[in-house]
């Protein structure tokens, strides 16, 4: 089993967080393909990318609701990432994982539709 973060078993502190960051960077450097990266690490990378893009959009437009628009979409992306990594590793489709991903996708579609219906995806909407 891959140790993703030694800090998870310790008290949360700055040195522990630094050790966690070092572990994540080491995993990213030594992985030869996307499927070799543990899905929790690739989801962390996706989270950082999405947070950075949201921050840049907020800073450039002055509209702070960009993250609200992504609230129903990002959990769906994270769950599909778990399924994709399992598939890319050649693992058989786990029924529980597939059902969970489909339920999260259905939930995300419902939230996205309701938010769209209320005008939440208009560029100027706050």
PDB file of C-alpha atoms in Angstrom:
ATOM      1  CA  UNK A   1       0.000   0.000   0.000  1.00  0.00           C
ATOM      2  CA  UNK A   2       1.263   3.438  -0.901  1.00  0.00           C
ATOM      3  CA  UNK A   3       1.727   5.857   1.974  1.00  0.00           C
ATOM      4  CA  UNK A   4       0.228   9.045   0.652  1.00  0.00           C
ATOM      5  CA  UNK A   5       0.754  11.304   3.599  1.00  0.00           C
ATOM      6  CA  UNK A   6       2.632  10.553   6.779  1.00  0.00           C
ATOM      7  CA  UNK A   7       1.008  13.586   8.385  1.00  0.00           C
ATOM      8  CA  UNK A   8      -2.424  11.960   8.435  1.00  0.00           C
ATOM      9  CA  UNK A   9      -1.422   9.769  11.352  1.00  0.00           C
ATOM     10  CA  UNK A  10       0.190  12.631  13.262  1.00  0.00           C
ATOM     11  CA  UNK A  11      -1.054  15.771  14.923  1.00  0.00           C
ATOM     12  CA  UNK A  12      -1.807  18.453  12.353  1.00  0.00           C
ATOM     13  CA  UNK A  13       1.128  20.857  12.336  1.00  0.00           C
ATOM     14  CA  UNK A  14       3.222  22.804   9.849  1.00  0.00           C
ATOM     15  CA  UNK A  15       6.037  20.199   9.722  1.00  0.00           C
ATOM     16  CA  UNK A  16       3.412  17.495   9.196  1.00  0.00           C
ATOM     17  CA  UNK A  17       1.846  19.428   6.328  1.00  0.00           C
ATOM     18  CA  UNK A  18       5.274  19.961   4.781  1.00  0.00           C
ATOM     19  CA  UNK A  19       5.919  16.211   5.001  1.00  0.00           C
ATOM     20  CA  UNK A  20       2.554  15.595   3.348  1.00  0.00           C
ATOM     21  CA  UNK A  21       3.380  17.998   0.503  1.00  0.00           C
ATOM     22  CA  UNK A  22       6.754  16.284   0.017  1.00  0.00           C
ATOM     23  CA  UNK A  23       5.028  12.881  -0.139  1.00  0.00           C
ATOM     24  CA  UNK A  24       2.533  14.093  -2.742  1.00  0.00           C
ATOM     25  CA  UNK A  25       5.277  15.644  -4.888  1.00  0.00           C
ATOM     26  CA  UNK A  26       7.348  12.458  -4.647  1.00  0.00           C
ATOM     27  CA  UNK A  27       4.373  10.362  -5.778  1.00  0.00           C
ATOM     28  CA  UNK A  28       3.752  12.679  -8.732  1.00  0.00           C
ATOM     29  CA  UNK A  29       7.429  12.587  -9.750  1.00  0.00           C
ATOM     30  CA  UNK A  30       7.781   8.802  -9.599  1.00  0.00           C
ATOM     31  CA  UNK A  31       4.522   7.888 -11.342  1.00  0.00           C
ATOM     32  CA  UNK A  32       4.940   6.896 -14.971  1.00  0.00           C
ATOM     33  CA  UNK A  33       1.289   7.335 -15.984  1.00  0.00           C
ATOM     34  CA  UNK A  34      -1.912   8.951 -14.779  1.00  0.00           C
ATOM     35  CA  UNK A  35      -3.263   5.581 -13.678  1.00  0.00           C
ATOM     36  CA  UNK A  36      -0.227   4.997 -11.459  1.00  0.00           C
ATOM     37  CA  UNK A  37      -1.050   8.041  -9.337  1.00  0.00           C
ATOM     38  CA  UNK A  38      -3.361   7.242  -6.400  1.00  0.00           C
ATOM     39  CA  UNK A  39      -6.766   8.779  -7.137  1.00  0.00           C
ATOM     40  CA  UNK A  40      -6.727  10.827  -3.944  1.00  0.00           C
ATOM     41  CA  UNK A  41      -3.519  12.522  -5.130  1.00  0.00           C
ATOM     42  CA  UNK A  42      -4.845  13.190  -8.631  1.00  0.00           C
ATOM     43  CA  UNK A  43      -8.063  14.560  -7.090  1.00  0.00           C
ATOM     44  CA  UNK A  44      -5.932  16.847  -4.916  1.00  0.00           C
ATOM     45  CA  UNK A  45      -4.177  18.117  -8.040  1.00  0.00           C
ATOM     46  CA  UNK A  46      -7.532  18.658  -9.784  1.00  0.00           C
ATOM     47  CA  UNK A  47      -8.803  20.481  -6.688  1.00  0.00           C
ATOM     48  CA  UNK A  48      -5.791  22.812  -6.698  1.00  0.00           C
ATOM     49  CA  UNK A  49      -6.238  23.516 -10.421  1.00  0.00           C
ATOM     50  CA  UNK A  50      -9.963  24.232 -10.016  1.00  0.00           C
ATOM     51  CA  UNK A  51      -9.345  26.430  -6.962  1.00  0.00           C
ATOM     52  CA  UNK A  52      -6.665  28.387  -8.818  1.00  0.00           C
ATOM     53  CA  UNK A  53      -8.874  28.924 -11.863  1.00  0.00           C
ATOM     54  CA  UNK A  54     -11.781  29.974  -9.619  1.00  0.00           C
ATOM     55  CA  UNK A  55      -9.565  32.430  -7.762  1.00  0.00           C
ATOM     56  CA  UNK A  56      -8.230  33.927 -10.991  1.00  0.00           C
ATOM     57  CA  UNK A  57     -11.764  34.306 -12.365  1.00  0.00           C
ATOM     58  CA  UNK A  58     -12.909  35.908  -9.112  1.00  0.00           C
ATOM     59  CA  UNK A  59      -9.960  38.291  -9.050  1.00  0.00           C
ATOM     60  CA  UNK A  60     -10.364  39.307 -12.690  1.00  0.00           C
ATOM     61  CA  UNK A  61     -14.155  39.733 -12.775  1.00  0.00           C
ATOM     62  CA  UNK A  62     -14.937  40.758  -9.197  1.00  0.00           C
ATOM     63  CA  UNK A  63     -17.648  38.079  -9.168  1.00  0.00           C
ATOM     64  CA  UNK A  64     -17.158  35.702  -6.250  1.00  0.00           C
ATOM     65  CA  UNK A  65     -19.747  33.105  -7.224  1.00  0.00           C
ATOM     66  CA  UNK A  66     -17.628  31.122  -9.694  1.00  0.00           C
ATOM     67  CA  UNK A  67     -16.967  28.492  -7.069  1.00  0.00           C
ATOM     68  CA  UNK A  68     -20.733  28.129  -6.552  1.00  0.00           C
ATOM     69  CA  UNK A  69     -21.085  27.209 -10.215  1.00  0.00           C
ATOM     70  CA  UNK A  70     -18.577  24.403  -9.766  1.00  0.00           C
ATOM     71  CA  UNK A  71     -20.052  23.014  -6.542  1.00  0.00           C
ATOM     72  CA  UNK A  72     -22.294  20.514  -8.341  1.00  0.00           C
ATOM     73  CA  UNK A  73     -19.738  19.611 -11.017  1.00  0.00           C
ATOM     74  CA  UNK A  74     -16.500  18.946  -9.130  1.00  0.00           C
ATOM     75  CA  UNK A  75     -17.708  16.002  -6.992  1.00  0.00           C
ATOM     76  CA  UNK A  76     -18.809  14.302 -10.202  1.00  0.00           C
ATOM     77  CA  UNK A  77     -15.355  14.834 -11.721  1.00  0.00           C
ATOM     78  CA  UNK A  78     -13.651  13.518  -8.590  1.00  0.00           C
ATOM     79  CA  UNK A  79     -15.787  10.370  -8.521  1.00  0.00           C
ATOM     80  CA  UNK A  80     -15.231   9.673 -12.225  1.00  0.00           C
ATOM     81  CA  UNK A  81     -11.505  10.086 -11.583  1.00  0.00           C
ATOM     82  CA  UNK A  82     -11.629   7.154  -9.142  1.00  0.00           C
ATOM     83  CA  UNK A  83     -13.404   5.018 -11.740  1.00  0.00           C
ATOM     84  CA  UNK A  84     -10.985   6.054 -14.506  1.00  0.00           C
ATOM     85  CA  UNK A  85      -7.916   5.238 -12.404  1.00  0.00           C
ATOM     86  CA  UNK A  86      -9.349   1.822 -11.531  1.00  0.00           C
ATOM     87  CA  UNK A  87     -10.072   1.176 -15.206  1.00  0.00           C
ATOM     88  CA  UNK A  88      -6.618   2.371 -16.339  1.00  0.00           C
ATOM     89  CA  UNK A  89      -4.980   0.010 -13.841  1.00  0.00           C
ATOM     90  CA  UNK A  90      -6.816  -2.888 -15.457  1.00  0.00           C
ATOM     91  CA  UNK A  91      -8.989  -3.596 -12.438  1.00  0.00           C
ATOM     92  CA  UNK A  92     -12.337  -5.243 -12.923  1.00  0.00           C
ATOM     93  CA  UNK A  93     -15.294  -2.903 -12.591  1.00  0.00           C
ATOM     94  CA  UNK A  94     -16.308  -2.910  -8.944  1.00  0.00           C
ATOM     95  CA  UNK A  95     -20.094  -2.790  -8.800  1.00  0.00           C
ATOM     96  CA  UNK A  96     -20.073  -0.653  -5.645  1.00  0.00           C
ATOM     97  CA  UNK A  97     -17.748   1.908  -7.232  1.00  0.00           C
ATOM     98  CA  UNK A  98     -19.806   2.077 -10.427  1.00  0.00           C
ATOM     99  CA  UNK A  99     -23.072   2.471  -8.490  1.00  0.00           C
ATOM    100  CA  UNK A 100     -21.544   5.178  -6.288  1.00  0.00           C
ATOM    101  CA  UNK A 101     -20.185   7.079  -9.295  1.00  0.00           C
ATOM    102  CA  UNK A 102     -23.565   6.884 -11.029  1.00  0.00           C
ATOM    103  CA  UNK A 103     -25.395   8.111  -7.912  1.00  0.00           C
ATOM    104  CA  UNK A 104     -22.954  11.018  -7.508  1.00  0.00           C
ATOM    105  CA  UNK A 105     -23.379  11.831 -11.205  1.00  0.00           C
ATOM    106  CA  UNK A 106     -27.166  11.809 -10.877  1.00  0.00           C
ATOM    107  CA  UNK A 107     -26.951  14.047  -7.794  1.00  0.00           C
ATOM    108  CA  UNK A 108     -24.595  16.431  -9.621  1.00  0.00           C
ATOM    109  CA  UNK A 109     -26.860  16.587 -12.675  1.00  0.00           C
ATOM    110  CA  UNK A 110     -29.865  17.393 -10.494  1.00  0.00           C
ATOM    111  CA  UNK A 111     -28.003  20.157  -8.639  1.00  0.00           C
ATOM    112  CA  UNK A 112     -26.563  21.557 -11.863  1.00  0.00           C
ATOM    113  CA  UNK A 113     -29.972  21.613 -13.547  1.00  0.00           C
ATOM    114  CA  UNK A 114     -31.630  23.323 -10.569  1.00  0.00           C
ATOM    115  CA  UNK A 115     -28.848  25.912 -10.363  1.00  0.00           C
ATOM    116  CA  UNK A 116     -29.078  26.515 -14.131  1.00  0.00           C
ATOM    117  CA  UNK A 117     -32.868  26.824 -13.959  1.00  0.00           C
ATOM    118  CA  UNK A 118     -32.518  29.551 -11.321  1.00  0.00           C
ATOM    119  CA  UNK A 119     -30.052  31.481 -13.512  1.00  0.00           C
ATOM    120  CA  UNK A 120     -26.925  30.544 -11.599  1.00  0.00           C
ATOM    121  CA  UNK A 121     -24.815  29.967 -14.700  1.00  0.00           C
ATOM    122  CA  UNK A 122     -25.281  33.427 -16.167  1.00  0.00           C
ATOM    123  CA  UNK A 123     -21.889  35.116 -16.354  1.00  0.00           C
ATOM    124  CA  UNK A 124     -23.076  38.177 -14.436  1.00  0.00           C
ATOM    125  CA  UNK A 125     -25.105  36.266 -11.842  1.00  0.00           C
ATOM    126  CA  UNK A 126     -23.922  36.613  -8.260  1.00  0.00           C
TER     127      UNK A 126
END
